PDB file of C-alpha atoms in Angstrom:
ATOM      1  CA  MET K 439      19.547 -17.477  -2.290  1.00 86.00           C
ATOM      2  CA  ILE K 440      23.154 -16.578  -1.407  1.00 93.00           C
ATOM      3  CA  GLU K 441      25.927 -18.870   0.308  1.00 94.00           C
ATOM      4  CA  LEU K 442      29.359 -17.940   0.929  1.00 94.00           C
ATOM      5  CA  GLN K 443      31.904 -21.092   1.691  1.00 94.00           C
ATOM      6  CA  GLY K 444      34.858 -20.751   3.248  1.00 95.00           C
ATOM      7  CA  ILE K 445      35.401 -16.774   2.351  1.00 95.00           C
ATOM      8  CA  THR K 446      38.605 -15.335   2.813  1.00 96.00           C
ATOM      9  CA  LYS K 447      40.515 -11.967   2.130  1.00 95.00           C
ATOM     10  CA  ASN K 448      43.692 -10.133   2.896  1.00 94.00           C
ATOM     11  CA  PHE K 449      44.856  -6.737   2.198  1.00 93.00           C
ATOM     12  CA  GLY K 450      48.635  -7.128   2.002  1.00 92.00           C
ATOM     13  CA  SER K 451      49.985  -8.603   5.347  1.00 92.00           C
ATOM     14  CA  LEU K 452      46.457  -8.092   6.924  1.00 92.00           C
ATOM     15  CA  GLN K 453      43.849 -10.905   6.524  1.00 93.00           C
ATOM     16  CA  VAL K 454      40.566  -9.158   6.687  1.00 94.00           C
ATOM     17  CA  LEU K 455      38.202 -11.991   6.352  1.00 95.00           C
ATOM     18  CA  LYS K 456      39.262 -15.399   7.812  1.00 94.00           C
ATOM     19  CA  GLY K 457      37.240 -18.207   6.262  1.00 93.00           C
ATOM     20  CA  ILE K 458      33.508 -17.183   6.577  1.00 94.00           C
ATOM     21  CA  ASP K 459      30.597 -19.304   5.853  1.00 94.00           C
ATOM     22  CA  LEU K 460      27.056 -17.815   5.394  1.00 93.00           C
ATOM     23  CA  ARG K 461      23.428 -18.336   4.096  1.00 94.00           C
ATOM     24  CA  ILE K 462      21.103 -15.729   3.373  1.00 95.00           C
ATOM     25  CA  ASN K 463      17.535 -17.261   2.553  1.00 94.00           C
ATOM     26  CA  GLU K 464      14.942 -15.383   0.455  1.00 94.00           C
ATOM     27  CA  GLY K 465      12.802 -12.829   2.353  1.00 94.00           C
ATOM     28  CA  GLU K 466      15.202 -12.524   5.480  1.00 95.00           C
ATOM     29  CA  ILE K 467      16.340  -9.298   6.891  1.00 95.00           C
ATOM     30  CA  VAL K 468      19.612 -10.294   8.405  1.00 95.00           C
ATOM     31  CA  SER K 469      21.878  -7.638  10.396  1.00 95.00           C
ATOM     32  CA  ILE K 470      25.865  -8.156  10.504  1.00 94.00           C
ATOM     33  CA  VAL K 471      27.122  -6.166  13.635  1.00 93.00           C
ATOM     34  CA  GLY K 472      30.726  -6.055  15.052  1.00 91.00           C
ATOM     35  CA  PRO K 473      33.545  -3.530  15.897  1.00 89.00           C
ATOM     36  CA  SER K 474      35.217  -1.291  13.502  1.00 87.00           C
ATOM     37  CA  GLY K 475      37.762  -3.378  11.468  1.00 87.00           C
ATOM     38  CA  ALA K 476      35.783  -6.723  12.038  1.00 92.00           C
ATOM     39  CA  GLY K 477      35.455  -7.246   7.939  1.00 92.00           C
ATOM     40  CA  LYS K 478      31.935  -6.375   7.907  1.00 93.00           C
ATOM     41  CA  THR K 479      32.218  -3.841   4.677  1.00 92.00           C
ATOM     42  CA  THR K 480      34.611  -6.090   2.887  1.00 94.00           C
ATOM     43  CA  LEU K 481      32.250  -9.209   3.643  1.00 94.00           C
ATOM     44  CA  LEU K 482      29.105  -6.987   2.287  1.00 94.00           C
ATOM     45  CA  GLN K 483      31.284  -6.087  -0.975  1.00 93.00           C
ATOM     46  CA  ILE K 484      32.327  -9.721  -1.541  1.00 93.00           C
ATOM     47  CA  MET K 485      28.651 -10.885  -1.234  1.00 93.00           C
ATOM     48  CA  GLY K 486      27.507  -7.823  -3.578  1.00 93.00           C
ATOM     49  CA  THR K 487      30.509  -8.789  -6.158  1.00 92.00           C
ATOM     50  CA  LEU K 488      32.073  -5.601  -5.744  1.00 91.00           C
ATOM     51  CA  ASP K 489      35.333  -7.371  -4.570  1.00 92.00           C
ATOM     52  CA  LYS K 490      36.534 -10.887  -5.234  1.00 92.00           C
ATOM     53  CA  PRO K 491      37.469 -13.210  -2.296  1.00 93.00           C
ATOM     54  CA  ASP K 492      41.374 -14.480  -2.314  1.00 94.00           C
ATOM     55  CA  SER K 493      39.664 -17.854  -1.860  1.00 95.00           C
ATOM     56  CA  GLY K 494      36.175 -19.515  -1.237  1.00 94.00           C
ATOM     57  CA  THR K 495      32.731 -19.358  -3.277  1.00 94.00           C
ATOM     58  CA  VAL K 496      30.178 -17.054  -3.573  1.00 94.00           C
ATOM     59  CA  LEU K 497      26.775 -19.047  -4.666  1.00 94.00           C
ATOM     60  CA  PHE K 498      24.023 -17.371  -5.911  1.00 93.00           C
ATOM     61  CA  ASP K 499      20.717 -19.717  -6.198  1.00 90.00           C
ATOM     62  CA  GLY K 500      23.472 -22.644  -6.281  1.00 89.00           C
ATOM     63  CA  VAL K 501      25.418 -20.766  -9.202  1.00 91.00           C
ATOM     64  CA  ASN K 502      29.145 -19.760  -8.506  1.00 92.00           C
ATOM     65  CA  ILE K 503      29.346 -16.368  -9.777  1.00 89.00           C
ATOM     66  CA  ASN K 504      33.145 -16.091  -9.087  1.00 85.00           C
ATOM     67  CA  LYS K 505      33.465 -17.867 -12.565  1.00 87.00           C
ATOM     68  CA  TYR K 506      31.751 -14.698 -14.008  1.00 90.00           C
ATOM     69  CA  LYS K 507      33.866 -12.365 -16.318  1.00 91.00           C
ATOM     70  CA  GLU K 508      33.644  -8.781 -15.380  1.00 90.00           C
ATOM     71  CA  LYS K 509      31.195  -7.891 -18.148  1.00 91.00           C
ATOM     72  CA  ALA K 510      28.900 -10.726 -17.265  1.00 92.00           C
ATOM     73  CA  LEU K 511      29.368  -9.768 -13.544  1.00 91.00           C
ATOM     74  CA  SER K 512      28.543  -6.065 -13.831  1.00 91.00           C
ATOM     75  CA  ALA K 513      25.266  -7.393 -15.754  1.00 91.00           C
ATOM     76  CA  PHE K 514      24.309  -9.710 -13.020  1.00 92.00           C
ATOM     77  CA  ARG K 515      25.122  -7.049 -10.096  1.00 92.00           C
ATOM     78  CA  ASN K 516      22.854  -4.521 -11.997  1.00 91.00           C
ATOM     79  CA  LYS K 517      19.869  -7.124 -12.566  1.00 92.00           C
ATOM     80  CA  HIS K 518      20.194  -9.092  -9.203  1.00 94.00           C
ATOM     81  CA  ILE K 519      21.472  -6.759  -6.143  1.00 94.00           C
ATOM     82  CA  GLY K 520      20.340  -3.429  -5.141  1.00 94.00           C
ATOM     83  CA  PHE K 521      22.932  -1.188  -2.880  1.00 93.00           C
ATOM     84  CA  VAL K 522      22.449   1.397   0.059  1.00 92.00           C
ATOM     85  CA  PHE K 523      25.313   2.865   1.589  1.00 86.00           C
ATOM     86  CA  GLN K 524      25.423   5.374   4.440  1.00 77.00           C
ATOM     87  CA  PHE K 525      25.905   8.470   2.271  1.00 77.00           C
ATOM     88  CA  HIS K 526      23.325   8.372  -0.307  1.00 78.00           C
ATOM     89  CA  GLN K 527      25.656   8.517  -3.305  1.00 84.00           C
ATOM     90  CA  LEU K 528      23.139  10.662  -5.592  1.00 93.00           C
ATOM     91  CA  LEU K 529      24.179  12.428  -8.535  1.00 94.00           C
ATOM     92  CA  PRO K 530      23.729  16.097  -7.596  1.00 93.00           C
ATOM     93  CA  GLU K 531      22.957  17.298 -10.974  1.00 95.00           C
ATOM     94  CA  PHE K 532      20.208  14.978 -11.349  1.00 96.00           C
ATOM     95  CA  THR K 533      16.535  15.221  -9.821  1.00 96.00           C
ATOM     96  CA  ALA K 534      15.315  12.446  -7.460  1.00 96.00           C
ATOM     97  CA  VAL K 535      13.558  10.163 -10.171  1.00 96.00           C
ATOM     98  CA  GLU K 536      16.276  10.675 -12.500  1.00 96.00           C
ATOM     99  CA  ASN K 537      18.738   9.331  -9.703  1.00 96.00           C
ATOM    100  CA  VAL K 538      16.356   6.459  -9.268  1.00 96.00           C
ATOM    101  CA  LEU K 539      16.183   5.703 -13.120  1.00 96.00           C
ATOM    102  CA  ILE K 540      20.084   5.417 -13.591  1.00 95.00           C
ATOM    103  CA  PRO K 541      20.337   1.633 -12.845  1.00 94.00           C
ATOM    104  CA  ALA K 542      17.125   0.716 -15.046  1.00 95.00           C
ATOM    105  CA  TYR K 543      18.949   2.795 -18.084  1.00 94.00           C
ATOM    106  CA  ILE K 544      22.225   0.752 -17.327  1.00 92.00           C
ATOM    107  CA  ALA K 545      20.004  -2.286 -17.843  1.00 92.00           C
ATOM    108  CA  GLY K 546      18.858  -1.236 -21.238  1.00 92.00           C
ATOM    109  CA  LYS K 547      15.103  -1.101 -19.943  1.00 92.00           C
ATOM    110  CA  SER K 548      12.461   0.942 -21.605  1.00 93.00           C
ATOM    111  CA  ARG K 549      12.543   4.663 -20.290  1.00 92.00           C
ATOM    112  CA  LYS K 550       8.887   5.085 -20.486  1.00 93.00           C
ATOM    113  CA  GLU K 551       8.289   2.302 -18.404  1.00 94.00           C
ATOM    114  CA  SER K 552      11.319   2.904 -16.014  1.00 94.00           C
ATOM    115  CA  ARG K 553      10.216   6.431 -15.324  1.00 95.00           C
ATOM    116  CA  SER K 554       6.371   5.325 -14.532  1.00 95.00           C
ATOM    117  CA  GLU K 555       7.823   2.625 -12.314  1.00 94.00           C
ATOM    118  CA  ALA K 556      10.483   5.063 -10.664  1.00 95.00           C
ATOM    119  CA  LEU K 557       7.449   7.403  -9.826  1.00 96.00           C
ATOM    120  CA  GLU K 558       5.407   4.712  -8.216  1.00 94.00           C
ATOM    121  CA  ILE K 559       8.296   3.655  -6.141  1.00 93.00           C
ATOM    122  CA  LEU K 560       8.787   7.255  -4.983  1.00 94.00           C
ATOM    123  CA  LYS K 561       4.861   7.395  -4.430  1.00 93.00           C
ATOM    124  CA  PHE K 562       5.438   4.237  -2.002  1.00 90.00           C
ATOM    125  CA  MET K 563       8.417   5.999  -0.431  1.00 87.00           C
ATOM    126  CA  GLY K 564       6.205   9.041   0.396  1.00 91.00           C
ATOM    127  CA  LEU K 565       8.077  11.015  -1.937  1.00 93.00           C
ATOM    128  CA  GLU K 566       5.865  11.809  -5.059  1.00 92.00           C
ATOM    129  CA  ASP K 567       5.894  15.442  -4.545  1.00 94.00           C
ATOM    130  CA  ARG K 568       9.735  15.447  -4.388  1.00 94.00           C
ATOM    131  CA  ALA K 569      10.440  13.600  -7.536  1.00 95.00           C
ATOM    132  CA  THR K 570      11.525  16.474  -9.752  1.00 96.00           C
ATOM    133  CA  HIS K 571      13.835  17.988  -6.863  1.00 96.00           C
ATOM    134  CA  LYS K 572      17.555  17.684  -6.550  1.00 96.00           C
ATOM    135  CA  PRO K 573      19.318  16.207  -3.983  1.00 94.00           C
ATOM    136  CA  ASN K 574      20.236  19.647  -2.562  1.00 94.00           C
ATOM    137  CA  GLU K 575      16.699  20.063  -2.118  1.00 96.00           C
ATOM    138  CA  LEU K 576      15.987  16.972  -0.230  1.00 94.00           C
ATOM    139  CA  SER K 577      16.382  16.293   3.503  1.00 91.00           C
ATOM    140  CA  GLY K 578      18.626  13.910   4.576  1.00 88.00           C
ATOM    141  CA  GLY K 579      15.861  11.335   5.230  1.00 88.00           C
ATOM    142  CA  GLU K 580      14.652  12.209   1.837  1.00 92.00           C
ATOM    143  CA  LYS K 581      17.716  11.643   0.113  1.00 92.00           C
ATOM    144  CA  GLN K 582      18.420   7.801   1.905  1.00 89.00           C
ATOM    145  CA  ARG K 583      14.877   7.132   0.985  1.00 91.00           C
ATOM    146  CA  VAL K 584      15.615   8.231  -2.816  1.00 94.00           C
ATOM    147  CA  ALA K 585      19.025   5.911  -2.377  1.00 93.00           C
ATOM    148  CA  VAL K 586      16.369   2.835  -1.312  1.00 93.00           C
ATOM    149  CA  ALA K 587      14.177   3.465  -4.264  1.00 94.00           C
ATOM    150  CA  ARG K 588      17.164   3.377  -6.662  1.00 94.00           C
ATOM    151  CA  ALA K 589      17.965   0.366  -5.336  1.00 94.00           C
ATOM    152  CA  LEU K 590      14.513  -1.232  -6.032  1.00 93.00           C
ATOM    153  CA  ILE K 591      14.134  -0.078  -9.358  1.00 94.00           C
ATOM    154  CA  ASN K 592      15.325  -3.130 -11.112  1.00 94.00           C
ATOM    155  CA  HIS K 593      13.734  -5.456  -8.564  1.00 93.00           C
ATOM    156  CA  PRO K 594      16.779  -6.965  -7.127  1.00 94.00           C
ATOM    157  CA  ASN K 595      16.860 -10.364  -5.283  1.00 94.00           C
ATOM    158  CA  ILE K 596      18.577  -8.860  -2.280  1.00 95.00           C
ATOM    159  CA  ILE K 597      19.190  -5.218  -1.283  1.00 94.00           C
ATOM    160  CA  LEU K 598      22.882  -4.964   0.682  1.00 95.00           C
ATOM    161  CA  ALA K 599      23.105  -1.940   2.866  1.00 93.00           C
ATOM    162  CA  ASP K 600      26.408  -0.273   4.623  1.00 91.00           C
ATOM    163  CA  GLU K 601      25.334   1.466   7.890  1.00 88.00           C
ATOM    164  CA  PRO K 602      22.370   3.006   5.843  1.00 86.00           C
ATOM    165  CA  SER K 603      21.108   4.952   8.810  1.00 82.00           C
ATOM    166  CA  GLY K 604      24.381   6.130  10.104  1.00 78.00           C
ATOM    167  CA  SER K 605      24.172   9.509   9.027  1.00 76.00           C
ATOM    168  CA  LEU K 606      20.408  10.253   9.832  1.00 80.00           C
ATOM    169  CA  ASP K 607      18.940  11.482  13.020  1.00 83.00           C
ATOM    170  CA  SER K 608      16.704   9.413  15.216  1.00 86.00           C
ATOM    171  CA  HIS K 609      13.477  10.156  13.835  1.00 87.00           C
ATOM    172  CA  ASN K 610      14.712   9.367  10.062  1.00 84.00           C
ATOM    173  CA  LYS K 611      16.892   6.365  11.401  1.00 87.00           C
ATOM    174  CA  GLU K 612      13.349   5.083  12.886  1.00 88.00           C
ATOM    175  CA  GLU K 613      11.461   5.729   9.314  1.00 86.00           C
ATOM    176  CA  LEU K 614      13.856   3.956   7.311  1.00 88.00           C
ATOM    177  CA  HIS K 615      14.280   0.765   9.527  1.00 90.00           C
ATOM    178  CA  GLN K 616      10.348   0.525   9.137  1.00 89.00           C
ATOM    179  CA  LEU K 617      10.354   1.327   5.340  1.00 89.00           C
ATOM    180  CA  PHE K 618      12.708  -1.924   5.184  1.00 92.00           C
ATOM    181  CA  PHE K 619       9.944  -4.065   6.851  1.00 92.00           C
ATOM    182  CA  GLU K 620       7.382  -2.503   4.896  1.00 91.00           C
ATOM    183  CA  LEU K 621       9.137  -3.515   1.597  1.00 92.00           C
ATOM    184  CA  ARG K 622       9.807  -7.082   2.878  1.00 92.00           C
ATOM    185  CA  LYS K 623       5.842  -6.926   3.534  1.00 91.00           C
ATOM    186  CA  GLN K 624       5.063  -5.539   0.144  1.00 88.00           C
ATOM    187  CA  PHE K 625       7.031  -7.028  -1.909  1.00 88.00           C
ATOM    188  CA  GLY K 626       9.382  -9.976  -0.132  1.00 90.00           C
ATOM    189  CA  GLN K 627      12.473  -7.998  -0.327  1.00 93.00           C
ATOM    190  CA  THR K 628      15.499  -9.240   1.094  1.00 95.00           C
ATOM    191  CA  PHE K 629      17.940  -7.227   3.156  1.00 96.00           C
ATOM    192  CA  VAL K 630      21.573  -7.805   4.459  1.00 95.00           C
ATOM    193  CA  ILE K 631      22.536  -4.833   6.493  1.00 94.00           C
ATOM    194  CA  VAL K 632      25.927  -3.774   8.320  1.00 93.00           C
ATOM    195  CA  THR K 633      25.107  -1.509  10.920  1.00 91.00           C
ATOM    196  CA  HIS K 634      26.334  -0.288  14.497  1.00 88.00           C
ATOM    197  CA  ASP K 635      22.469   0.373  15.517  1.00 86.00           C
ATOM    198  CA  GLU K 636      21.447  -1.918  18.404  1.00 86.00           C
ATOM    199  CA  LYS K 637      17.783  -1.039  17.940  1.00 86.00           C
ATOM    200  CA  LEU K 638      17.929  -2.225  14.159  1.00 89.00           C
ATOM    201  CA  ALA K 639      19.919  -5.038  14.722  1.00 90.00           C
ATOM    202  CA  LYS K 640      17.419  -6.574  17.585  1.00 90.00           C
ATOM    203  CA  ILE K 641      14.495  -6.318  15.402  1.00 92.00           C
ATOM    204  CA  THR K 642      16.099  -8.194  12.289  1.00 94.00           C
ATOM    205  CA  ASP K 643      15.298 -11.749  11.775  1.00 94.00           C
ATOM    206  CA  ARG K 644      19.016 -12.699  12.532  1.00 93.00           C
ATOM    207  CA  THR K 645      21.900 -10.862  13.810  1.00 93.00           C
ATOM    208  CA  LEU K 646      25.041 -12.008  12.879  1.00 93.00           C
ATOM    209  CA  HIS K 647      28.566 -10.908  15.085  1.00 93.00           C
ATOM    210  CA  MET K 648      31.726 -10.296  13.405  1.00 92.00           C
ATOM    211  CA  VAL K 649      34.993 -10.056  15.440  1.00 92.00           C
ATOM    212  CA  ASP K 650      38.254 -10.172  13.927  1.00 91.00           C
ATOM    213  CA  GLY K 651      37.415 -11.420  10.270  1.00 92.00           C
ATOM    214  CA  LEU K 652      35.576 -14.124  11.698  1.00 92.00           C
ATOM    215  CA  MET K 653      31.610 -15.015  12.094  1.00 88.00           C
ATOM    216  CA  ILE K 654      30.948 -15.831  15.695  1.00 84.00           C
ATOM    217  CA  ASP K 655      28.067 -17.782  17.100  1.00 68.00           C
ATOM    218  CA  ASN K 656      28.980 -18.960  20.662  1.00 47.00           C
ATOM    219  CA  PRO K 657      28.530 -15.586  22.687  1.00 47.00           C
ATOM    220  CA  GLU K 658      31.156 -16.444  25.136  1.00 48.00           C
ATOM    221  CA  ALA K 659      33.636 -16.829  22.362  1.00 45.00           C
ATOM    222  CA  LYS K 660      32.418 -13.502  20.884  1.00 51.00           C
ATOM    223  CA  LEU K 661      33.279 -11.787  24.076  1.00 54.00           C
ATOM    224  CA  GLU K 662      36.486 -13.557  24.379  1.00 53.00           C
ATOM    225  CA  LEU K 663      37.554 -12.574  20.988  1.00 50.00           C
ATOM    226  CA  GLU K 664      36.137  -8.900  21.299  1.00 52.00           C
ATOM    227  CA  THR K 665      38.102  -8.523  24.344  1.00 58.00           C
ATOM    228  CA  GLU K 666      41.552  -9.727  22.441  1.00 55.00           C
ATOM    229  CA  ALA K 667      40.384  -7.289  19.306  1.00 51.00           C
ATOM    230  CA  ASN K 668      40.459  -4.351  21.752  1.00 59.00           C
ATOM    231  CA  ASN K 669      43.547  -5.253  23.431  1.00 59.00           C
ATOM    232  CA  ASN K 670      45.209  -5.442  20.004  1.00 53.00           C
ATOM    233  CA  THR K 671      43.839  -1.929  19.054  1.00 49.00           C
ATOM    234  CA  LYS K 672      45.244  -0.773  22.534  1.00 48.00           C
ATOM    235  CA  VAL K 673      48.691  -2.318  21.516  1.00 45.00           C
ATOM    236  CA  ASP K 674      48.510  -0.766  17.716  1.00 46.00           C
ATOM    237  CA  ILE K 675      47.629   2.603  19.411  1.00 45.00           C
ATOM    238  CA  LEU K 676      50.450   2.478  21.963  1.00 48.00           C
ATOM    239  CA  GLN K 677      52.756   1.377  19.053  1.00 46.00           C
ATOM    240  CA  GLU K 678      51.525   4.230  16.774  1.00 44.00           C
ATOM    241  CA  ASP K 679      51.854   7.048  19.943  1.00 50.00           C
ATOM    242  CA  THR K 680      55.415   5.781  20.094  1.00 46.00           C
ATOM    243  CA  THR K 681      56.137   5.563  16.505  1.00 41.00           C
ATOM    244  CA  ILE K 682      54.856   9.775  16.587  1.00 41.00           C
ATOM    245  CA  GLN K 683      56.534  10.508  19.299  1.00 48.00           C
ATOM    246  CA  SER K 684      60.052   9.149  18.024  1.00 43.00           C
ATOM    247  CA  SER K 685      59.221  10.710  14.600  1.00 40.00           C
ATOM    248  CA  GLU K 686      58.613  13.869  16.561  1.00 43.00           C
ATOM    249  CA  GLU K 687      62.012  13.893  18.214  1.00 45.00           C
ATOM    250  CA  SER K 688      63.534  13.295  15.040  1.00 40.00           C
ATOM    251  CA  GLN K 689      62.171  16.330  13.261  1.00 40.00           C
ATOM    252  CA  SER K 690      62.761  18.143  16.543  1.00 36.00           C
ATOM    253  CA  ASN K 691      66.793  17.016  16.044  1.00 35.00           C
ATOM    254  CA  ALA K 692      66.798  17.704  12.389  1.00 38.00           C
ATOM    255  CA  ILE K 693      65.713  21.094  12.923  1.00 34.00           C
TER     256      ILE K 693
END
């Protein structure tokens, strides 16, 4: 379904992705794990066409979507890719069903048919009686399920989720994780999930490990790179503390 070939990405002098090769197959639930700063979110954004790589190719069913112009890319994203973020990103002035309908309206779909479908999805989510409630009237778990419903409304080929349960308590986390598998069972939905949640990672079909902008398969190499990354972080913190101390001394002298 989605194939990444040699993906690199820099932010200034910082190389965030260092040549990522990855294939996601239809119907898979894949988790991506790794320390903060490993490049997981950047990779997900490139996979979802929210950002472009500096080099490398993103193939969707064999088609190079890097070549699409912005308008065509937006239409492609709206039709084929759903997104779920750590924080629900629901619009506060709209009800649950209205939030779910936004991608359908952007796609120019029939309002009557889309509303009927949105209500069916919310019913599947156990939110039928919450459809007309606004976000401030919903629990954290309910808001996140509405966000998943919104991601499903256009029948995307894949849903990309960035720490989807990161802001939930343990009960709501468990419910959300089970929902992903129910959606796969009922609709054949494909998921790629960036997560720090070990329980979720363990139950996915594949767990991909990222360290320092690289996808690591060899456990020994992974441990070595994690140690190196942690050491680099300690050095950066020490340098930052030294800089702060020097700055404080300079300010003290100026006073």
